[in-house]
Coordinates of C-alpha atoms in Angstrom, one line a residue:
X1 CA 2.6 -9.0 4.8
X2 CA 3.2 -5.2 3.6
X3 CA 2.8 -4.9 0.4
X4 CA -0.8 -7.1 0.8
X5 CA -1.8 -4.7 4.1
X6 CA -1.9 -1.8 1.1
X7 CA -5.0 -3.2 -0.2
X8 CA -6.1 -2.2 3.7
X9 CA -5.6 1.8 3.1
X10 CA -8.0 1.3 -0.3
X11 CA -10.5 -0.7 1.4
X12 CA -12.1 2.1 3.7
X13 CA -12.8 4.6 1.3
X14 CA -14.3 1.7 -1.2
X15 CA -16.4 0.7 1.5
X16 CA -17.5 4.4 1.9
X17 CA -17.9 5.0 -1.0
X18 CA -20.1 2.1 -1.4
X19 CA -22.2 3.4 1.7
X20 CA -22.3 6.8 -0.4
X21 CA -23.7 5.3 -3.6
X22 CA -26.7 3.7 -0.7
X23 CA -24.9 0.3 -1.0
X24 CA -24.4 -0.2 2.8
X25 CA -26.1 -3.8 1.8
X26 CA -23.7 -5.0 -0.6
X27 CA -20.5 -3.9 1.7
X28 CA -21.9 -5.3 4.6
X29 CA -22.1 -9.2 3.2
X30 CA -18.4 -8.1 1.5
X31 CA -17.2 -7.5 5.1
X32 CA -19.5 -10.7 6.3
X33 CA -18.4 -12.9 3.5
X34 CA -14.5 -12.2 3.8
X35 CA -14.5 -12.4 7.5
X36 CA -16.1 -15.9 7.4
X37 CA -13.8 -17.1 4.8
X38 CA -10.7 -15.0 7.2
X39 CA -12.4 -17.2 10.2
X40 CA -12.1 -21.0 8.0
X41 CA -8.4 -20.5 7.0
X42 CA -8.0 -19.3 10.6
X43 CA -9.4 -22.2 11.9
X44 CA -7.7 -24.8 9.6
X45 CA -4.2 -22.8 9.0
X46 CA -3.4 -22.0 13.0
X47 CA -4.7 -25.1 14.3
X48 CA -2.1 -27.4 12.0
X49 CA 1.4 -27.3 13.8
X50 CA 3.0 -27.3 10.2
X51 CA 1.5 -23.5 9.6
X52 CA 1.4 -22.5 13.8
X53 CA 1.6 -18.6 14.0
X54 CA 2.0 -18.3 9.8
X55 CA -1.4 -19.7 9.9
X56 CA -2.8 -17.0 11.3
X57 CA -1.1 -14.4 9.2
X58 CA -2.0 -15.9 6.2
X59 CA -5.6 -15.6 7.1
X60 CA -5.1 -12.6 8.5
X61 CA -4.2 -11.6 4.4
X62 CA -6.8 -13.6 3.3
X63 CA -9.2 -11.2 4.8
X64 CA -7.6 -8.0 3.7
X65 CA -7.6 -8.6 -0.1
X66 CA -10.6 -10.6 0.0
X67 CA -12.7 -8.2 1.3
X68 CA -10.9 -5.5 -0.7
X69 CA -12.0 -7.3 -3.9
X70 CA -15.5 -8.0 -3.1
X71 CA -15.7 -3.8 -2.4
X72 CA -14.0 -3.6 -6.0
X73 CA -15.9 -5.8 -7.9
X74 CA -19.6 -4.3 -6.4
X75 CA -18.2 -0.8 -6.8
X76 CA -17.2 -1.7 -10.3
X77 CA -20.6 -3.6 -11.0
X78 CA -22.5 -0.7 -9.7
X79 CA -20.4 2.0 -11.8
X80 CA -18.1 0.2 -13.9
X81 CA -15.5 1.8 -11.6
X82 CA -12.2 0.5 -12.8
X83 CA -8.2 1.1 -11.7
X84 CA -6.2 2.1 -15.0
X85 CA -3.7 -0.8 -15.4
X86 CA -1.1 2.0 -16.1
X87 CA -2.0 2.9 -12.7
X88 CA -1.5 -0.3 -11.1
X89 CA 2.2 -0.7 -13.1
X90 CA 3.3 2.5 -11.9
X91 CA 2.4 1.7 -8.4
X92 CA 3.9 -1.7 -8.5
X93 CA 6.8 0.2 -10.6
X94 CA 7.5 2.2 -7.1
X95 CA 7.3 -0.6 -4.7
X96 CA 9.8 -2.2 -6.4
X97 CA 12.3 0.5 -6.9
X98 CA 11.7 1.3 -3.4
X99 CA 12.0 -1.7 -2.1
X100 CA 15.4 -2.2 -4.7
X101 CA 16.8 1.3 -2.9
X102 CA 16.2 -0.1 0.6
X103 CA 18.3 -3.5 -0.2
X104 CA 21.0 -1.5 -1.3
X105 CA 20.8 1.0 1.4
X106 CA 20.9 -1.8 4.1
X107 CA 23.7 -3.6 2.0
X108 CA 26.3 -0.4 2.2
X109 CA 25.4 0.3 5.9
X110 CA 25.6 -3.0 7.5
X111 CA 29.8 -2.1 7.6
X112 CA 29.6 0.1 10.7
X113 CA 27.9 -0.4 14.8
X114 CA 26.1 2.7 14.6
X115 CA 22.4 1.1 14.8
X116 CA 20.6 4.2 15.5
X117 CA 22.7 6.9 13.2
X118 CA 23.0 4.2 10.3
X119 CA 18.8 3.8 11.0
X120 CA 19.0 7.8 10.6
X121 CA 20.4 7.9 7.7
X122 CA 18.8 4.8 6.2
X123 CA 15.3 6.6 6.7
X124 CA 17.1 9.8 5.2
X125 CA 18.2 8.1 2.0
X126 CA 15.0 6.1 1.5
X127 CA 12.7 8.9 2.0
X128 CA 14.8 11.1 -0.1
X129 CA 14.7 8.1 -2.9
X130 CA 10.9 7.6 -2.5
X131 CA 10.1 11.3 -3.5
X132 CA 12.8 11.1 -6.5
X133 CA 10.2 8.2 -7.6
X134 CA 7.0 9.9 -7.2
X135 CA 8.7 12.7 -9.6
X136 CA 10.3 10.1 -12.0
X137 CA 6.9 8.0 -12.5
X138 CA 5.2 11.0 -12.7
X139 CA 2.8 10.3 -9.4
X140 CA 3.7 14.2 -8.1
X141 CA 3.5 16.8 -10.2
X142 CA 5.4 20.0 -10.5
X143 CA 1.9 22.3 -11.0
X144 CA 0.8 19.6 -7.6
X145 CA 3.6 20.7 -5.6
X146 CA 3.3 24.5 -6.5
X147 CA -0.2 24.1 -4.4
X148 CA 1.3 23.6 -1.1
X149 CA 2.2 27.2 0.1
X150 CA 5.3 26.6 2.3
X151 CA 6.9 25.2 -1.3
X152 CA 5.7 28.1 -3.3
X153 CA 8.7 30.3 -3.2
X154 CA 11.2 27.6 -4.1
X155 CA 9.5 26.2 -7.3
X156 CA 9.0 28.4 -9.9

């Protein structure tokens, strides 16, 4: 369900920014359509004992990039806003190598019954990994970081 509960961090500010460009309208029947839609595939996915609990997970998705969309498409109707495809294949780009670092990470520290220390460590690594990426795809910049002041003094 993560990488679909993204969509839910870029759905606020699309939906204020709709309200911003007086298009409260518009984002309101985007919230009202995807939540009926979210409410059918509820209905029909949780009540089926083949789907159970799924079910509602699935609709719960549903909602999320439905709604998401609909704020895209009026935003990009009303503005011809658009996300740069190189955008969207660097992001994609970094889920996957972090996702890639995490499998190995868990692979070389499943050896040992430190839960909490190998966790530690784990969250160590991967964080440590997921800045390397930001630098290597070019998402952080060197001129970006030189702007917070605590980091001034050791990058030149």
């Amino acid at each position: 369900m993560a990488p679909f509960f993204i969509l839910l961090y870029i759905q606020s500010p699309l939906q204020a920014t709709l309200q911003a460009l007086d298009l409260a309208k518009p984002a309101m029947w985007n919230s009202l359509i995807g939540n009926v839609i979210k409410f059918i595939v509820l209905f029909t996915l949780a009540s089926s004992p083949k789907f159970g609990i799924m079910g509602v997970a699935i609709a719960m998705l549903v909602g999320v990039v439905l709604v998401t969309l609909l704020h895209l498409a009026t935003l990009q109707k009303a503005i011809r806003f658009y996300i740069p495809i190189k955008d969207l294949t660097k992001m994609s780009a970094l889920i996957l190598l972090t996702w890639l670092t995490a499998k190995f990470i868990k692979q070389w520290f499943t050896q040992t019954n430190e839960h909490f220390l190998i966790f530690i460590a784990c969250l160590i690594v991967l964080c440590i990994a997921y800045l390397l990426f930001l630098f290597l795809l070019r998402f952080i910049s060197k001129e970006e970081l030189q702007q917070i002041p605590f980091l001034q003094k050791w990058i030149r």
